Tab-separated table of C-alpha atoms and ligand atoms in Angstrom:
chain	number	residue	atom	x	y	z
A	1	MET	CA	6.618	43.195	33.688
A	2	ASN	CA	4.714	45.245	31.108
A	3	GLY	CA	6.352	45.815	27.782
A	4	GLY	CA	5.007	49.310	27.558
A	5	VAL	CA	1.736	48.227	25.906
A	6	LYS	CA	-0.762	48.531	28.766
A	7	PRO	CA	0.414	48.733	32.313
A	8	ALA	CA	-1.900	47.451	34.944
A	9	THR	CA	-3.342	50.239	37.076
A	10	GLY	CA	-1.128	50.985	40.064
A	11	LYS	CA	1.741	48.875	38.666
A	12	ALA	CA	5.106	50.568	38.522
A	13	ASP	CA	6.316	51.558	35.059
A	14	PRO	CA	10.089	52.294	35.104
A	15	ARG	CA	9.487	55.328	32.866
A	16	LEU	CA	7.400	57.031	35.533
A	17	SER	CA	10.016	57.925	38.144
A	18	GLY	CA	8.104	56.269	40.937
A	19	ARG	CA	4.692	57.647	39.923
A	20	ALA	CA	1.882	55.105	39.404
A	21	VAL	CA	-0.715	55.075	36.677
A	22	LYS	CA	-4.173	55.906	37.925
A	23	ARG	CA	-5.866	55.064	34.652
A	24	VAL	CA	-4.776	54.253	31.128
A	25	ALA	CA	-7.097	56.350	29.021
A	26	PHE	CA	-5.818	55.110	25.640
A	27	ASP	CA	-3.437	52.162	25.263
A	28	GLU	CA	-0.877	51.737	22.519
A	29	ALA	CA	-2.933	49.482	20.309
A	30	THR	CA	-6.002	51.700	20.524
A	31	ILE	CA	-3.972	54.755	19.620
A	32	ALA	CA	-2.360	53.001	16.713
A	33	ARG	CA	-5.737	51.853	15.310
A	34	ARG	CA	-7.218	55.326	15.532
A	35	VAL	CA	-4.137	57.073	14.040
A	36	SER	CA	-4.340	54.620	11.103
A	37	GLU	CA	-8.012	55.600	10.602
A	38	LEU	CA	-7.177	59.305	10.827
A	39	GLY	CA	-4.442	58.800	8.161
A	40	LYS	CA	-7.044	57.248	5.868
A	41	GLU	CA	-9.550	60.054	6.558
A	42	ILE	CA	-6.963	62.682	5.748
A	43	THR	CA	-5.742	60.875	2.661
A	44	ALA	CA	-9.334	60.739	1.342
A	45	ALA	CA	-10.063	64.337	2.263
A	46	TYR	CA	-7.169	65.659	0.130
A	47	PRO	CA	-7.465	63.839	-3.235
A	48	ASP	CA	-5.023	66.205	-4.941
A	49	GLY	CA	-3.014	69.385	-4.428
A	50	ASP	CA	-0.254	70.124	-1.984
A	51	LEU	CA	-0.540	69.321	1.738
A	52	LEU	CA	1.450	70.758	4.622
A	53	VAL	CA	1.207	68.875	7.906
A	54	LEU	CA	2.072	71.480	10.503
A	55	GLY	CA	2.811	70.033	13.936
A	56	LEU	CA	2.550	72.132	17.080
A	57	LEU	CA	5.525	71.282	19.237
A	58	LYS	CA	6.247	69.870	21.568
A	59	GLY	CA	3.143	67.866	22.317
A	60	SER	CA	2.331	66.675	18.793
A	61	PHE	CA	5.723	65.215	17.946
A	62	ILE	CA	4.832	61.492	18.499
A	63	PHE	CA	1.338	61.789	17.129
A	64	LEU	CA	2.540	63.667	14.028
A	65	SER	CA	5.349	61.187	13.329
A	66	ASP	CA	2.893	58.276	13.457
A	67	LEU	CA	0.131	60.138	11.614
A	68	VAL	CA	2.163	61.172	8.566
A	69	ARG	CA	3.223	57.544	8.039
A	70	GLN	CA	-0.471	56.696	7.702
A	71	ILE	CA	-1.164	59.362	5.088
A	72	THR	CA	-0.630	57.748	1.677
A	73	ARG	CA	-0.246	60.813	-0.525
A	74	PRO	CA	2.439	63.431	-1.052
A	75	LEU	CA	2.859	65.878	1.818
A	76	GLN	CA	5.317	68.213	3.570
A	77	VAL	CA	6.003	68.499	7.260
A	78	ASP	CA	6.886	71.581	9.260
A	79	PHE	CA	6.382	72.656	12.878
A	80	LEU	CA	5.214	75.531	15.074
A	81	VAL	CA	6.530	76.021	18.573
A	82	ALA	CA	4.235	77.779	20.997
A	83	ALA	CA	4.082	77.692	24.796
A	84	SER	CA	1.090	78.048	27.055
A	85	TYR	CA	1.205	75.771	30.146
A	86	GLY	CA	4.575	76.286	31.795
A	87	ASP	CA	5.365	73.735	34.531
A	88	GLY	CA	1.928	73.549	36.165
A	89	THR	CA	-1.169	71.583	35.277
A	90	VAL	CA	-3.523	74.475	34.542
A	91	SER	CA	-3.535	76.399	31.334
A	92	SER	CA	-2.307	79.972	31.832
A	93	GLY	CA	-4.094	81.293	28.793
A	94	THR	CA	-1.021	82.893	27.304
A	95	VAL	CA	0.349	81.565	24.034
A	96	ARG	CA	3.839	82.459	22.887
A	97	LEU	CA	5.101	81.690	19.325
A	98	VAL	CA	8.685	80.489	19.664
A	99	TYR	CA	9.366	79.066	16.224
A	100	ASP	CA	7.676	80.081	12.988
A	101	PRO	CA	7.431	77.539	10.129
A	102	GLU	CA	9.893	78.150	7.325
A	103	THR	CA	7.640	76.623	4.675
A	104	GLU	CA	5.590	78.967	2.504
A	105	LEU	CA	2.051	79.012	3.899
A	106	GLU	CA	0.262	81.259	1.445
A	107	GLY	CA	-1.869	79.239	-0.982
A	108	THR	CA	-1.079	75.944	0.819
A	109	ASN	CA	-3.395	73.350	2.213
A	110	ILE	CA	-2.499	73.087	5.861
A	111	ILE	CA	-3.437	70.659	8.579
A	112	LEU	CA	-2.466	71.960	11.992
A	113	VAL	CA	-1.698	68.972	14.241
A	114	GLU	CA	-2.294	69.169	17.979
A	115	ASP	CA	-1.954	66.559	20.623
A	116	ILE	CA	-4.825	67.859	22.707
A	117	VAL	CA	-7.490	70.580	22.691
A	118	ASP	CA	-8.077	71.646	26.292
A	119	SER	CA	-9.194	75.295	26.865
A	120	GLY	CA	-8.888	75.982	23.158
A	121	ARG	CA	-6.788	79.085	23.763
A	122	THR	CA	-3.776	77.740	21.927
A	123	LEU	CA	-5.761	76.954	18.810
A	124	ASN	CA	-7.721	80.219	18.805
A	125	ARG	CA	-4.468	82.138	18.912
A	126	LEU	CA	-2.569	80.007	16.420
A	127	MET	CA	-5.381	79.720	13.926
A	128	THR	CA	-5.633	83.542	13.880
A	129	ILE	CA	-1.903	83.773	13.221
A	130	LEU	CA	-2.031	81.097	10.479
A	131	LYS	CA	-5.097	82.565	8.748
A	132	GLU	CA	-3.164	85.820	8.333
A	133	ARG	CA	-0.693	83.923	6.157
A	134	ARG	CA	-3.546	83.248	3.695
A	135	PRO	CA	-3.375	79.448	3.267
A	136	ARG	CA	-5.604	77.872	0.617
A	137	SER	CA	-7.270	75.767	3.345
A	138	LEU	CA	-6.592	75.377	7.065
A	139	GLU	CA	-7.957	72.508	9.136
A	140	ILE	CA	-7.164	71.155	12.617
A	141	CYS	CA	-6.267	67.551	13.485
A	142	ALA	CA	-6.164	66.826	17.206
A	143	LEU	CA	-5.471	63.473	18.719
A	144	LEU	CA	-7.495	64.348	21.829
A	145	HIS	CA	-10.307	66.775	22.347
A	146	LYS	CA	-11.698	67.435	25.848
A	147	ARG	CA	-14.810	69.128	24.412
A	148	ILE	CA	-14.726	71.720	27.193
A	149	ALA	CA	-13.410	74.624	25.072
A	150	GLU	CA	-16.440	76.846	25.123
A	151	GLY	CA	-14.641	79.751	23.474
A	152	LEU	CA	-13.090	77.681	20.686
A	153	LYS	CA	-13.761	79.548	17.471
A	154	TYR	CA	-12.664	76.812	15.109
A	155	ASP	CA	-14.000	73.412	14.229
A	156	THR	CA	-11.589	70.498	14.688
A	157	LYS	CA	-12.118	68.587	11.495
A	158	PHE	CA	-10.104	65.501	12.437
A	159	VAL	CA	-10.279	64.258	16.039
A	160	GLY	CA	-8.738	61.068	17.341
A	161	PHE	CA	-10.636	60.677	20.628
A	162	ASP	CA	-12.886	62.615	22.924
A	163	ALA	CA	-10.748	62.867	26.010
A	164	PRO	CA	-11.697	62.734	29.682
A	165	ASN	CA	-11.266	65.956	31.597
A	166	GLU	CA	-8.233	64.719	33.452
A	167	PHE	CA	-4.595	65.662	33.400
A	168	LEU	CA	-3.206	63.245	30.839
A	169	VAL	CA	0.387	62.302	30.055
A	170	GLY	CA	2.127	60.198	27.485
A	171	TYR	CA	2.283	59.895	23.657
A	172	GLY	CA	3.683	63.436	23.562
A	173	LEU	CA	1.743	64.930	26.484
A	174	ASP	CA	3.860	65.985	29.428
A	175	HIS	CA	3.803	66.990	33.038
A	176	ALA	CA	6.640	69.512	33.577
A	177	GLU	CA	8.315	68.031	30.493
A	178	ASN	CA	8.178	64.481	31.838
A	179	PHE	CA	6.341	61.403	30.580
A	180	ARG	CA	6.120	62.439	26.924
A	181	HIS	CA	7.734	59.155	25.938
A	182	LEU	CA	5.029	56.858	27.309
A	183	PRO	CA	3.600	54.834	24.448
A	184	TYR	CA	0.126	55.055	26.097
A	185	ILE	CA	-1.944	58.008	27.423
A	186	ALA	CA	-2.712	57.921	31.123
A	187	SER	CA	-3.552	59.934	34.187
A	188	LEU	CA	-1.200	59.455	37.148
A	189	GLN	CA	-1.838	58.928	40.833
B	201	PRP	C1	-0.447	71.951	25.496
B	201	PRP	C2	-0.956	71.034	24.495
B	201	PRP	C3	-1.731	71.905	23.561
B	201	PRP	C4	-2.249	72.956	24.399
B	201	PRP	C5	-3.685	72.691	24.779
B	201	PRP	O1	0.695	72.576	25.071
B	201	PRP	O2	0.161	70.414	23.816
B	201	PRP	O3	-0.885	72.495	22.565
B	201	PRP	O4	-1.486	72.905	25.649
B	201	PRP	O5	-4.179	73.565	25.708
B	201	PRP	P1	-5.250	74.666	25.469
B	201	PRP	O6	-6.352	74.075	24.532
B	201	PRP	O7	-5.797	74.898	26.874
B	201	PRP	O8	-4.610	75.875	24.924
B	201	PRP	P2	1.821	73.173	26.000
B	201	PRP	O9	1.726	74.659	25.976
B	201	PRP	O10	1.809	72.509	27.325
B	201	PRP	O11	3.177	72.850	25.253
B	201	PRP	P3	3.744	71.422	24.745
B	201	PRP	O12	3.058	71.127	23.493
B	201	PRP	O13	5.200	71.778	24.573
B	201	PRP	O14	3.538	70.446	25.845
C-alpha cells in the first residue's frame, strides 16, 4: 500500500475514486525539494521591503501554503479567485474574477502565485488587472509551466518545473474539482 508518496503506475490509490495513475509527473519529495529552493530564491530576491504573496485560487492553495513556509522573511498573504476551465479538460479562454484581494496593492511588491501556466490566458488577464492597481513590483511564481503559452505577455520569474503537456492533477490541480488533495502530481488513465 502506498503511503501517498509515490504510487506505482497503475496501482489503485484510494483517493482516486477508482481511477488509476498513468504517470506520476512529480512525486511528493521532488515537489518538496523544489518548493524549498523556490522559497530560498524568493527570499534572496526580496532583501527588504514589503512582500505580498497573492495566490490564485483554487489551484495554488497547496503550493502557496508550502511555499510561504519556505520564505524566510516578512510577508503577507492574500488571494484572488478567477475561473477559466469549468468542468472540462480544455481551457475555455474566459477568465472571471470572483474574489478581489482586500489587501492594498498600490505600491506593494507582489508575487502572483499560480499552480500551472497552460495557455497563459489566465495570467495575461490577471496581470493586466493587477498592473492597473499600480503595485511597486509584480512577478509571477508558477509551480508548473507547460511552455506552450505562445501569447503569454509576461515572464514567469519563478518556475518550479517545466511540465509535460498532459492533463495533470494533484497538489492543487483538479479534474472537475476532484484530486486536488493528491500529494503528488500525476496524469490519470
Ligand atoms: C487553472 C489553473 C490556472 C489556469 C491555467 O485554473 O489553476 O490558474 O487554469 O490555465 P491557462 O494558462 O490556460 O489560463 P482553473 O480556472 O481551472 O481554476 P482552479 O485554479 O480553481 O482549478
